Amino acid sequence: MESLNLDRHSVVPLYFQIQQHLLQDIRSGRLKAGKPLPSEEVISKRLRVSRMTARQALKSLCSLGVAYSQRGKGTFVSEIKLEKNFRQVQSFTEEMEARGSRPHSKLISSEVVPVGEEAALALRLPPEEKVIRIRRVRVADALPMGVETTCLPQPLCPDLLDKFDPRTSLYRTLSQGYGIHIVQADEVVEAGLANSEEARLLGISKGSPVFLFTRTSYVQGGQAVEYVKSTFRGDRYKITNRLGQSGNDNSSGGGM
Amino acid sequence: MESLNLDRHSVVPLYFQIQQHLLQDIRSGRLKAGKPLPSEEVISKRLRVSRMTARQALKSLCSLGVAYSQRGKGTFVSEIKLEKNFRQVQSFTEEMEARGSRPHSKLISSEVVPVGEEAALALRLPPEEKVIRIRRVRVADALPMGVETTCLPQPLCPDLLDKFDPRTSLYRTLSQGYGIHIVQADEVVEAGLANSEEARLLGISKGSPVFLFTRTSYVQGGQAVEYVKSTFRGDRYKITNRLGQSGNDNSSGGGM
DNA sequence: TCACCCCAGTTGTCTAGACAACTGGGGTGT
DNA sequence: ACACCCCAGTTGTCTAGACAACTGGGGTGA
């Protein structure tokens, strides 16, 4: 804290520089769990920023879950770690890379077909519209993890099947090739049993426990661009989630 | 918007009054999806509050997911609804009531036992500590939904078994009887198959698909107070989740 | 026609204060 | 011993501005 030199001419906001510095102190153990962070007043005085800026830095730590505030007492380092973010939209590729695994995919089929009733509803397309449907087996570190069927409206990316290597990340191709940035998704998770096709593709026995995911993805503004149904092995896949802290979060670290 | 009279002497913060009013406009359809909300400037002028206060109201809508901001353009009503909050810690009771179902529970057993290895790790208890263990079948609208085993450190609530009616909400009892307010939890979800005991208790056949939940709950400050393992029917239970909007949220509506 | 510039409108960040509400500890008076 | 008050420290809310960065549209000039 004492050693921090703020760069007042950087494009990086001050509150974000402060947030990053405090985060380092926490991760390195210089600030221990349960101990108070410097108060808004102290940060403000020491770093010569206004109290609102110091406050924004502290609040952003709260919304990351690494700290919490108590009125009249202070802001404290949270005892719980798990900075992982299972709340963000992540493609299979991103998720596996974050876990430290090498992801890839085996193509089952890719074709242009009429949108089914279910996908039409989710993507808000007229029933005569066509979609690009890609079926893949998702693999991490040479182990088959799940079967995934993705539907994208054809008008959105008409030449996708030429441009896209199905073994790589679809989200990356959509982002870099078409400027389609997926920022939000609704997901439904069900528990089910592998049917015989899934069992064969995944190398498990029929009737093994599986997760069934149904995901609809949106770009900024809410237009649906992707409808995905996937089946993942119950023995190799877990969902972990941090619940709570309802409400009081304020400004997180997104400022870049 | 025009008709809003702010109560400047209320204990309810101004930004929260504004947020609630805009939320009404959105829910009632007066503000339609995709349309811009009043800008910070406009709110500020019209309601005679400072721009920072107007801003806080708009940001809180963003963090609820009902709006989104674009720099240089404005703040817009999100096209996606689903205000449900599957990010909050909710007891089974709260969750079912939010769904519109009548929850209750059948007690299987309640006893004081030595903490197991697994629970000791999660609750950070020494291995010789004792826990209160409550096993219940969770029922919604007369349909059995799942089997739940809850472990609580005995010193925390020594006379719980006298005070607590196992057919009601444990969280409510902890909150009202002991001042223990659970504000955060880590949850792991797995897909599995019902064993014969679970099948009998839930009225399904052995080998049916089920969700396996493992939850550790914390009070403000991070002390673990509850370790729960539960098995829920795959045919009657779904998880839905909203992903995304990484980062930029600012102050939500918690101010009361 | 097209590239460029400028401008009004908007959100993002920041300042320097103010008062309210709450916490916890110390002191005072009974 | 105990209740009460007061006070310093802290977060919550709010004000009234400022400049930066970006968007989109209109106008200008080549």
XYZ file of C-alpha atoms (C1' of nucleotides) in Angstrom:
572
model
C 0.000 0.000 0.000
C 2.703 2.464 0.958
C 4.756 1.658 -2.087
C 2.017 2.167 -4.642
C 2.700 4.803 -7.231
C -0.403 5.711 -9.114
C -0.008 6.599 -12.741
C -2.337 9.529 -13.074
C -1.896 9.807 -16.828
C -2.528 6.144 -17.600
C -5.645 5.085 -19.460
C -6.169 2.617 -16.608
C -8.586 4.216 -14.137
C -7.211 5.093 -10.723
C -9.763 2.999 -8.883
C -8.712 0.018 -10.965
C -5.021 0.544 -10.210
C -5.872 0.669 -6.512
C -8.103 -2.406 -6.768
C -5.339 -4.384 -8.483
C -2.829 -3.371 -5.858
C -5.075 -4.403 -2.975
C -5.815 -7.649 -4.783
C -2.094 -8.381 -4.942
C -1.788 -7.694 -1.229
C -4.576 -10.148 -0.551
C -3.322 -12.862 -2.870
C 0.219 -12.591 -1.556
C -0.975 -12.906 2.042
C 0.173 -9.448 3.107
C -3.469 -8.809 3.884
C -4.860 -11.828 5.722
C -8.376 -13.199 5.753
C -10.643 -11.483 8.270
C -8.335 -8.489 8.583
C -9.554 -5.007 7.678
C -8.523 -3.383 4.441
C -7.397 0.234 4.602
C -10.463 2.412 5.124
C -11.768 4.710 2.420
C -10.402 7.635 4.398
C -6.930 6.126 4.670
C -6.676 5.202 1.006
C -7.935 8.628 0.099
C -5.329 10.415 2.231
C -2.409 8.115 1.494
C -2.819 7.985 -2.271
C -4.158 11.494 -2.616
C -7.385 10.473 -4.385
C -10.910 11.466 -3.485
C -12.857 9.277 -1.112
C -15.283 8.247 -3.883
C -12.410 6.819 -5.900
C -11.037 4.897 -2.932
C -14.563 3.697 -2.286
C -14.966 2.464 -5.832
C -11.786 0.413 -5.483
C -13.025 -1.217 -2.268
C -16.506 -1.866 -3.650
C -15.038 -3.558 -6.691
C -13.237 -5.990 -4.377
C -16.550 -6.705 -2.664
C -18.216 -7.537 -5.945
C -15.360 -9.903 -6.751
C -16.201 -11.647 -3.499
C -12.739 -11.217 -1.986
C -13.903 -8.618 0.564
C -17.032 -7.417 2.330
C -18.077 -4.155 3.944
C -19.785 -3.543 7.269
C -21.271 -0.161 7.900
C -19.661 1.543 10.853
C -16.888 -1.060 11.068
C -14.876 -1.311 7.904
C -14.073 -3.444 4.873
C -12.554 -6.857 5.509
C -10.809 -9.562 3.551
C -13.197 -12.424 2.953
C -12.177 -15.791 4.376
C -13.378 -17.666 1.367
C -11.157 -18.018 -1.648
C -12.541 -19.402 -4.895
C -12.089 -16.442 -7.167
C -13.203 -18.608 -10.031
C -16.011 -17.156 -11.942
C -18.718 -19.583 -12.871
C -21.023 -16.721 -13.571
C -19.373 -15.631 -16.764
C -20.185 -16.824 -20.191
C -17.397 -19.179 -21.096
C -17.069 -21.438 -24.050
C -15.974 -25.002 -23.458
C -12.559 -23.969 -24.773
C -12.169 -21.107 -22.327
C -13.441 -23.201 -19.448
C -11.006 -26.038 -20.065
C -8.075 -23.687 -20.571
C -8.921 -21.984 -17.272
C -8.844 -25.428 -15.652
C -5.462 -26.126 -17.151
C -6.656 -28.750 -19.625
C -6.054 -28.942 -23.361
C -9.425 -28.799 -25.101
C -10.265 -29.930 -28.588
C -13.217 -31.284 -30.514
C -14.176 -34.039 -32.916
C -16.701 -33.112 -35.577
C -19.726 -35.377 -35.897
C -21.650 -33.360 -38.469
C -22.106 -29.820 -39.720
C -24.941 -28.796 -41.981
C -27.530 -26.181 -42.825
C -30.988 -27.348 -41.772
C -34.406 -25.804 -41.098
C -34.646 -24.495 -37.579
C -36.544 -26.868 -35.331
C -39.501 -25.756 -33.230
C -37.512 -25.667 -30.018
C -34.603 -23.659 -31.439
C -36.947 -21.286 -33.275
C -38.567 -20.408 -29.975
C -35.284 -19.836 -28.193
C -33.669 -17.867 -31.024
C -36.905 -16.037 -31.859
C -36.719 -17.030 -35.514
C -39.589 -17.614 -37.930
C -40.158 -21.350 -38.479
C -39.007 -21.226 -42.114
C -35.589 -19.837 -41.218
C -32.487 -21.985 -41.640
C -29.786 -22.590 -39.073
C -26.249 -23.889 -39.162
C -26.092 -26.992 -36.992
C -22.778 -28.287 -35.731
C -22.475 -31.475 -33.701
C -19.213 -32.120 -31.920
C -17.681 -34.359 -29.291
C -15.864 -32.167 -26.778
C -12.569 -33.527 -25.591
C -10.255 -32.433 -22.791
C -6.774 -33.936 -22.495
C -7.770 -36.733 -24.894
C -10.742 -37.710 -22.690
C -14.205 -37.316 -24.254
C -16.275 -35.068 -22.002
C -19.538 -34.391 -23.796
C -21.608 -34.205 -26.958
C -22.706 -30.769 -28.088
C -25.175 -29.603 -30.727
C -24.979 -25.929 -31.644
C -27.518 -24.010 -33.763
C -26.771 -20.574 -35.217
C -29.073 -18.523 -37.474
C -27.646 -18.892 -40.992
C -28.063 -15.202 -42.020
C -25.848 -14.204 -39.139
C -22.787 -16.009 -40.426
C -23.596 -17.483 -43.863
C -20.081 -18.710 -44.668
C -19.280 -20.026 -41.203
C -18.827 -23.594 -42.357
C -16.012 -22.463 -44.680
C -14.284 -20.224 -42.187
C -14.621 -22.284 -39.019
C -12.365 -25.145 -38.050
C -14.696 -27.257 -35.887
C -11.800 -28.460 -33.764
C -11.238 -24.943 -32.420
C -13.261 -22.412 -30.462
C -16.541 -21.324 -32.013
C -16.793 -18.273 -29.759
C -13.376 -17.105 -30.897
C -14.360 -17.466 -34.567
C -17.642 -15.616 -34.037
C -15.830 -12.832 -32.253
C -12.899 -12.460 -34.608
C -14.602 -13.309 -37.892
C -18.012 -11.723 -37.476
C -17.758 -9.249 -34.624
C -20.310 -11.304 -32.692
C -19.448 -11.005 -29.021
C -21.510 -13.207 -26.770
C -21.976 -11.419 -23.471
C -24.901 -13.196 -21.845
C -26.528 -16.599 -21.767
C -29.405 -18.412 -20.127
C -28.675 -21.968 -19.188
C -30.846 -24.808 -17.973
C -29.240 -27.838 -16.385
C -30.981 -31.189 -16.004
C -29.834 -34.570 -14.740
C -30.355 -37.456 -17.120
C -29.084 -40.784 -18.434
C -26.920 -41.365 -21.488
C -28.780 -42.805 -24.480
C -27.030 -45.360 -26.661
C -25.629 -42.867 -29.186
C -24.220 -40.641 -26.461
C -22.836 -43.658 -24.654
C -21.040 -44.795 -27.795
C -19.604 -41.348 -28.546
C -18.447 -40.785 -24.978
C -17.186 -44.281 -24.271
C -19.500 -44.922 -21.334
C -22.293 -47.393 -20.820
C -25.875 -46.598 -21.694
C -27.766 -45.319 -18.670
C -24.765 -43.622 -17.084
C -25.526 -40.344 -15.307
C -25.093 -37.220 -17.430
C -25.723 -33.508 -17.289
C -28.040 -32.078 -19.928
C -27.328 -28.443 -20.684
C -29.552 -26.192 -22.752
C -28.062 -22.799 -23.415
C -29.294 -19.732 -25.276
C -26.634 -17.082 -25.833
C -27.092 -13.389 -26.477
C -25.093 -10.435 -27.738
C -25.146 -7.046 -26.077
C -28.684 -5.772 -26.382
C -30.313 -9.136 -26.099
C -30.449 -10.636 -29.584
C -30.193 -14.424 -29.338
C -27.436 -15.835 -31.541
C -26.856 -19.383 -30.390
C -28.891 -22.335 -29.136
C -26.932 -25.236 -27.718
C -27.945 -28.587 -26.307
C -25.217 -30.679 -24.795
C -24.721 -33.862 -22.825
C -21.769 -34.088 -20.476
C -20.403 -37.057 -18.566
C -21.523 -37.073 -14.943
C -18.350 -38.818 -13.828
C -15.978 -36.238 -15.295
C -17.902 -33.041 -14.849
C -18.925 -30.961 -11.872
C -20.574 -27.588 -11.553
C -19.365 -25.364 -8.773
C -21.054 -22.156 -7.849
C -20.756 -19.363 -5.343
C -24.098 -18.157 -4.073
C -25.044 -15.200 -2.025
C -23.976 -11.740 -1.102
C -27.390 -10.688 -2.334
C -27.641 -7.124 -3.337
C -25.107 -4.813 -1.850
C -22.355 -5.031 -4.371
C -21.211 -1.860 -5.997
C -19.050 -1.232 -9.054
C -16.768 -4.067 -9.995
C -13.487 -4.020 -11.762
C -14.633 -3.895 -15.360
C -13.208 -0.534 -16.153
C -10.837 -1.546 -18.914
C -41.011 9.343 -14.678
C -42.685 12.739 -14.775
C -45.045 11.819 -11.978
C -42.431 10.653 -9.532
C -42.303 12.522 -6.271
C -39.161 11.763 -4.371
C -39.440 11.651 -0.629
C -36.303 13.434 0.438
C -36.846 12.742 4.110
C -37.487 9.025 3.797
C -34.984 6.522 5.122
C -35.150 4.940 1.674
C -32.209 6.280 -0.352
C -33.042 8.495 -3.315
C -31.239 6.272 -5.796
C -33.327 3.362 -4.598
C -36.586 5.266 -4.996
C -35.557 6.140 -8.557
C -34.496 2.569 -9.281
C -37.836 1.219 -8.069
C -39.735 3.717 -10.180
C -37.821 2.847 -13.344
C -38.283 -0.829 -12.567
C -42.046 -0.294 -12.443
C -41.928 1.485 -15.806
C -40.077 -1.458 -17.280
C -42.285 -4.146 -15.768
C -45.453 -2.344 -16.786
C -44.224 -2.006 -20.360
C -44.128 1.785 -20.356
C -40.428 1.367 -21.094
C -40.037 -1.284 -23.795
C -37.166 -3.679 -24.379
C -34.338 -2.174 -26.416
C -35.503 1.377 -25.763
C -33.258 3.844 -23.963
C -33.847 4.741 -20.349
C -33.701 8.407 -19.407
C -30.074 9.496 -19.435
C -28.223 10.364 -16.254
C -28.422 14.007 -17.237
C -32.192 13.882 -17.775
C -32.924 12.095 -14.508
C -30.652 14.497 -12.725
C -32.402 17.578 -14.141
C -35.941 16.262 -13.928
C -35.772 14.947 -10.383
C -33.358 17.575 -9.120
C -30.772 15.094 -7.886
C -27.078 15.050 -8.639
C -25.846 13.086 -11.612
C -24.055 10.588 -9.371
C -27.330 9.690 -7.697
C -29.110 9.236 -11.031
C -26.158 7.178 -12.164
C -26.381 4.925 -9.134
C -30.033 4.236 -9.893
C -29.252 3.260 -13.501
C -26.243 1.137 -12.528
C -28.347 -0.764 -10.042
C -30.733 -1.693 -12.853
C -27.779 -2.958 -14.869
C -26.668 -5.192 -12.039
C -30.196 -6.591 -11.801
C -29.817 -7.527 -15.461
C -32.836 -5.539 -16.633
C -30.736 -2.879 -18.386
C -27.295 -2.339 -19.881
C -25.143 0.701 -20.532
C -23.168 1.634 -23.625
C -20.609 4.364 -23.353
C -21.401 7.271 -25.607
C -24.869 5.911 -26.416
C -27.000 5.466 -23.363
C -28.611 2.957 -21.041
C -31.159 0.567 -22.547
C -33.809 -1.836 -21.356
C -32.516 -5.385 -21.721
C -34.523 -7.672 -24.014
C -34.154 -10.592 -21.692
C -36.452 -10.974 -18.744
C -35.832 -13.642 -16.132
C -35.414 -11.523 -13.063
C -35.175 -14.685 -11.022
C -32.135 -14.820 -8.900
C -30.407 -18.158 -8.834
C -27.328 -16.493 -7.489
C -28.720 -15.886 -4.032
C -28.472 -18.191 -1.129
C -31.922 -19.644 -0.770
C -33.124 -22.386 1.439
C -35.327 -25.061 -0.057
C -38.244 -23.365 1.668
C -37.536 -19.961 0.155
C -36.910 -21.453 -3.260
C -40.178 -23.369 -3.343
C -42.169 -20.434 -2.026
C -40.652 -18.258 -4.770
C -41.807 -20.869 -7.285
C -45.288 -20.795 -5.855
C -45.178 -24.252 -4.281
C -45.961 -25.277 -0.737
C -42.827 -26.748 0.798
C -42.579 -29.017 3.779
C -40.355 -31.773 5.076
C -40.475 -35.266 6.570
C -37.905 -36.011 9.228
C -35.823 -39.145 8.746
C -33.462 -38.680 11.671
C -31.887 -36.020 13.845
C -28.976 -36.693 16.148
C -25.691 -35.434 17.540
C -22.787 -37.347 16.015
C -19.022 -36.904 15.610
C -18.216 -34.799 12.584
C -17.094 -36.939 9.656
C -13.873 -36.343 7.810
C -15.564 -34.693 4.876
C -17.694 -32.314 6.951
C -14.762 -31.475 9.252
C -12.805 -30.295 6.244
C -15.638 -28.172 4.897
C -16.606 -26.666 8.245
C -12.977 -26.327 9.379
C -13.662 -28.205 12.595
C -11.256 -30.370 14.579
C -11.993 -34.083 14.025
C -13.204 -34.615 17.611
C -15.913 -31.960 17.315
C -19.578 -32.960 17.293
C -22.208 -31.884 14.824
C -25.975 -31.902 14.743
C -27.065 -34.025 11.793
C -30.566 -33.732 10.400
C -31.825 -35.930 7.583
C -35.041 -34.919 5.867
C -37.099 -35.667 2.806
C -37.962 -32.401 1.114
C -41.474 -32.187 -0.240
C -43.153 -29.642 -2.491
C -46.913 -29.757 -3.023
C -47.021 -33.267 -1.570
C -44.444 -34.512 -4.102
C -41.130 -35.755 -2.682
C -38.311 -33.769 -4.309
C -35.120 -34.776 -2.588
C -33.243 -36.192 0.403
C -31.128 -33.797 2.391
C -28.517 -34.299 5.113
C -27.524 -31.184 7.044
C -24.582 -30.905 9.462
C -24.205 -27.980 11.863
C -21.459 -27.544 14.468
C -23.060 -28.393 17.814
C -21.485 -25.502 19.825
C -23.117 -23.039 17.461
C -26.659 -24.030 18.352
C -26.550 -26.588 21.175
C -30.276 -26.757 21.804
C -31.341 -26.679 18.163
C -33.022 -30.069 18.296
C -35.387 -28.772 20.986
C -36.143 -25.491 19.314
C -36.386 -26.550 15.689
C -39.437 -28.091 14.063
C -37.851 -30.156 11.279
C -40.881 -29.683 9.066
C -40.164 -25.946 8.794
C -37.332 -23.787 7.508
C -33.949 -24.346 9.136
C -32.582 -21.052 7.824
C -35.466 -19.195 9.423
C -34.820 -20.865 12.778
C -31.090 -20.145 12.622
C -31.784 -16.552 11.779
C -34.532 -15.888 14.315
C -33.359 -18.147 17.113
C -29.587 -17.746 17.004
C -28.859 -14.627 14.968
C -27.076 -16.786 12.415
C -27.625 -15.195 9.020
C -26.330 -17.231 6.130
C -25.149 -14.851 3.441
C -22.935 -16.952 1.228
C -22.503 -20.529 0.105
C -20.338 -22.643 -2.134
C -22.174 -25.340 -3.994
C -21.001 -28.274 -6.062
C -23.460 -30.034 -8.352
C -22.941 -33.515 -9.724
C -25.057 -35.830 -11.830
C -25.653 -39.273 -10.389
C -28.019 -42.214 -9.997
C -30.398 -42.878 -7.130
C -29.287 -45.631 -4.765
C -31.860 -47.948 -3.305
C -32.469 -45.964 -0.105
C -32.925 -42.723 -2.017
C -35.151 -44.468 -4.533
C -37.384 -45.761 -1.732
C -37.607 -42.389 0.025
C -38.330 -40.493 -3.190
C -40.657 -43.032 -4.778
C -38.547 -43.549 -7.894
C -36.725 -46.553 -9.238
C -33.150 -47.295 -8.348
C -30.782 -45.920 -10.995
C -32.975 -42.937 -11.874
C -31.079 -39.755 -12.702
C -30.552 -37.391 -9.760
C -28.708 -34.214 -8.880
C -26.173 -34.450 -6.067
C -25.662 -31.152 -4.292
C -22.915 -30.451 -1.795
C -23.202 -27.092 -0.137
C -21.120 -25.267 2.430
C -22.754 -22.141 3.855
C -21.110 -19.155 5.499
C -22.084 -16.191 7.643
C -20.828 -12.690 7.016
C -17.102 -12.799 7.498
C -16.664 -16.286 6.163
C -17.193 -18.671 9.063
C -18.667 -21.925 7.778
C -21.832 -22.891 9.638
C -23.514 -25.585 7.557
C -22.528 -28.545 5.425
C -25.284 -30.107 3.360
C -25.398 -33.059 1.015
C -28.585 -33.608 -0.870
C -30.007 -35.753 -3.622
C -32.765 -34.312 -5.786
C -34.938 -35.982 -8.377
C -33.721 -35.360 -11.913
C -37.236 -35.561 -13.308
C -38.664 -32.858 -11.045
C -35.778 -30.504 -10.677
C -33.983 -28.138 -13.025
C -31.294 -25.578 -12.482
C -31.554 -22.383 -14.484
C -28.856 -19.818 -14.535
C -28.085 -16.507 -16.140
C -24.478 -16.157 -17.163
C -22.503 -13.206 -18.297
C -22.430 -9.461 -18.117
C -18.946 -9.934 -16.725
C -17.712 -7.109 -14.643
C -19.280 -3.755 -15.204
C -22.068 -3.846 -12.712
C -22.237 -1.103 -10.178
C -24.244 -0.797 -6.985
C -27.408 -2.828 -6.907
C -30.551 -2.246 -5.004
C -29.547 -3.365 -1.571
C -29.723 -0.065 0.206
C -32.554 -0.748 2.605
C -19.542 10.491 -53.994
C -16.720 10.086 -50.233
C -13.552 11.189 -46.574
C -13.079 14.108 -42.976
C -14.226 17.224 -39.181
C -17.002 19.015 -35.823
C -20.609 18.923 -32.466
C -24.240 17.562 -29.299
C -25.367 13.838 -26.370
C -23.990 10.131 -23.467
C -21.401 7.328 -20.160
C -16.821 6.764 -17.501
C -13.898 8.649 -14.161
C -12.634 11.907 -10.652
C -12.679 15.779 -7.139
C -13.713 17.891 -2.580
C -16.552 18.311 0.175
C -21.197 17.345 3.402
C -24.282 14.960 6.620
C -26.436 10.562 8.264
C -26.160 6.141 10.416
C -23.844 2.777 12.663
C -19.959 0.393 15.752
C -17.158 -0.130 19.580
C -14.776 1.532 23.319
C -14.016 4.565 27.128
C -15.657 7.458 30.625
C -19.223 9.092 33.800
C -22.765 8.901 36.945
C -25.760 6.354 39.729
C -21.752 -3.325 38.937
C -24.356 -1.401 35.591
C -26.677 1.808 32.577
C -25.915 5.595 29.988
C -23.632 9.030 27.131
C -20.263 10.658 24.246
C -16.778 10.334 20.787
C -13.716 8.797 17.170
C -13.755 5.881 13.260
C -16.159 3.865 9.510
C -19.386 3.130 5.680
C -23.751 4.913 3.190
C -25.721 8.521 0.701
C -25.666 12.859 -1.684
C -24.176 17.319 -3.965
C -22.271 20.182 -7.810
C -19.328 20.388 -10.455
C -15.125 18.866 -14.052
C -12.816 16.600 -17.942
C -12.141 12.379 -20.867
C -13.755 9.097 -24.169
C -16.931 7.510 -27.176
C -21.237 7.542 -30.621
C -23.838 9.103 -34.311
C -25.279 12.477 -37.305
C -24.739 16.524 -40.072
C -21.995 19.553 -42.651
C -17.877 20.712 -45.393
C -14.522 20.258 -48.727
C -12.047 17.743 -52.141
